[in-house]
Amino acid sequence: MRMNTGKKLFLCAGLLAFFLSVSAQSYSLRTNVIGLATTNLNLEASMTLNRKWSLHLPVQYNPFKFGRNRQFRNFYAAPGVRYWLLESYMGGFIGMYGTAGTYSVGNLFGNKYRYEGEGYGVGLSIGKAYQIGRRWNLEWEAGAGAVWLAYDKYLCKRCGDLVGQEYGWHFLPTRAALNVVYLFLSGKDEDYKTYHTVCTALGPAPFLRIGAPSGTRAHFAARGEGGDNGYGLQGAGTDSMDRRQG
C-alpha cells in the first residue's frame, strides 16, 4: 500500500519529535540517606520526560539479620512519576507511584512476632529539591498511600511457629526520604544550572539584561513576548530597561 504525502510528513514529524525529545532528556541517580541509616541498600534512577515531568524507579534491598533474630529484611520497587512545580529537578514536586515488594520483619522494638509476606499499593508524595552543586542536589520527600498486605505471622521466640495469616488494605506512610542526587547533564543544562544558582543567590536584577545562557530551556522561554520565563525572570530580549537604553 502506498503512503500518501500527508501521512509521510506526519510520520517524519513524529519521528523527529521523538528523537528531539530523547536527545533533550536528562538523567539522575539518587540514594536515600534515611534508608542507608536503617540498613536498607537503595538506589533510584530517573529521567526527565519534559520540562515538568520526570520518571523514577527506586529499588531497595535489605538482606541483613541481627542478634536475637532481629530483622527488617525486604526487597521492593516503587516506579512512579513526579510533577515539578518549577522545572524538572528544581524546586517543589508532587509524586505519584506504585509499590510492590516482599518483607520479613520481626523482633523489633519489643514486638514478639515476625511478619513475612508481600505488599502492593499506590501512593502520593510531596517534596523539594535543592541545588548544592553543578551536578548535585539534595531532596526531601514524604508520602503515604493505600497498601494491600498479605503476611504470615510467626512467634518470634523461635521464629518458626506460625500463629496466624492476615491480609487486607491499610493506609500507611509509604515514603520518607532524604536523597542525595547526582545529575547527568548536557553542557547546556549545566550552563543553565549555573545560571539558576547565581540568579538564586544574587536575585534576578543582574540577569534582566544578561538573559539565560544561549540554547538552554530558560533562554528559549526568555525569548517570548516579554513574559515571565517560568523562573520569576522577565525575558531579556524584551526587557523594558533594554528598550529604554536602546
mmCIF file of N, CA and C in Angstrom, residues 23 90 137:
data_model
loop_
_atom_site.group_PDB
_atom_site.id
_atom_site.type_symbol
_atom_site.label_atom_id
_atom_site.label_comp_id
_atom_site.label_asym_id
_atom_site.label_seq_id
_atom_site.Cartn_x
_atom_site.Cartn_y
_atom_site.Cartn_z
ATOM 1 N N SER A 23 16.905 13.241 22.848
ATOM 2 C CA SER A 23 18.158 13.964 22.990
ATOM 3 C C SER A 23 18.080 15.016 24.085
ATOM 4 N N MET A 90 14.225 20.744 39.940
ATOM 5 C CA MET A 90 14.382 22.014 40.647
ATOM 6 C C MET A 90 13.107 22.351 41.416
ATOM 7 N N ASN A 137 22.216 17.590 43.848
ATOM 8 C CA ASN A 137 21.019 18.103 44.509
ATOM 9 C C ASN A 137 20.828 17.398 45.842
#
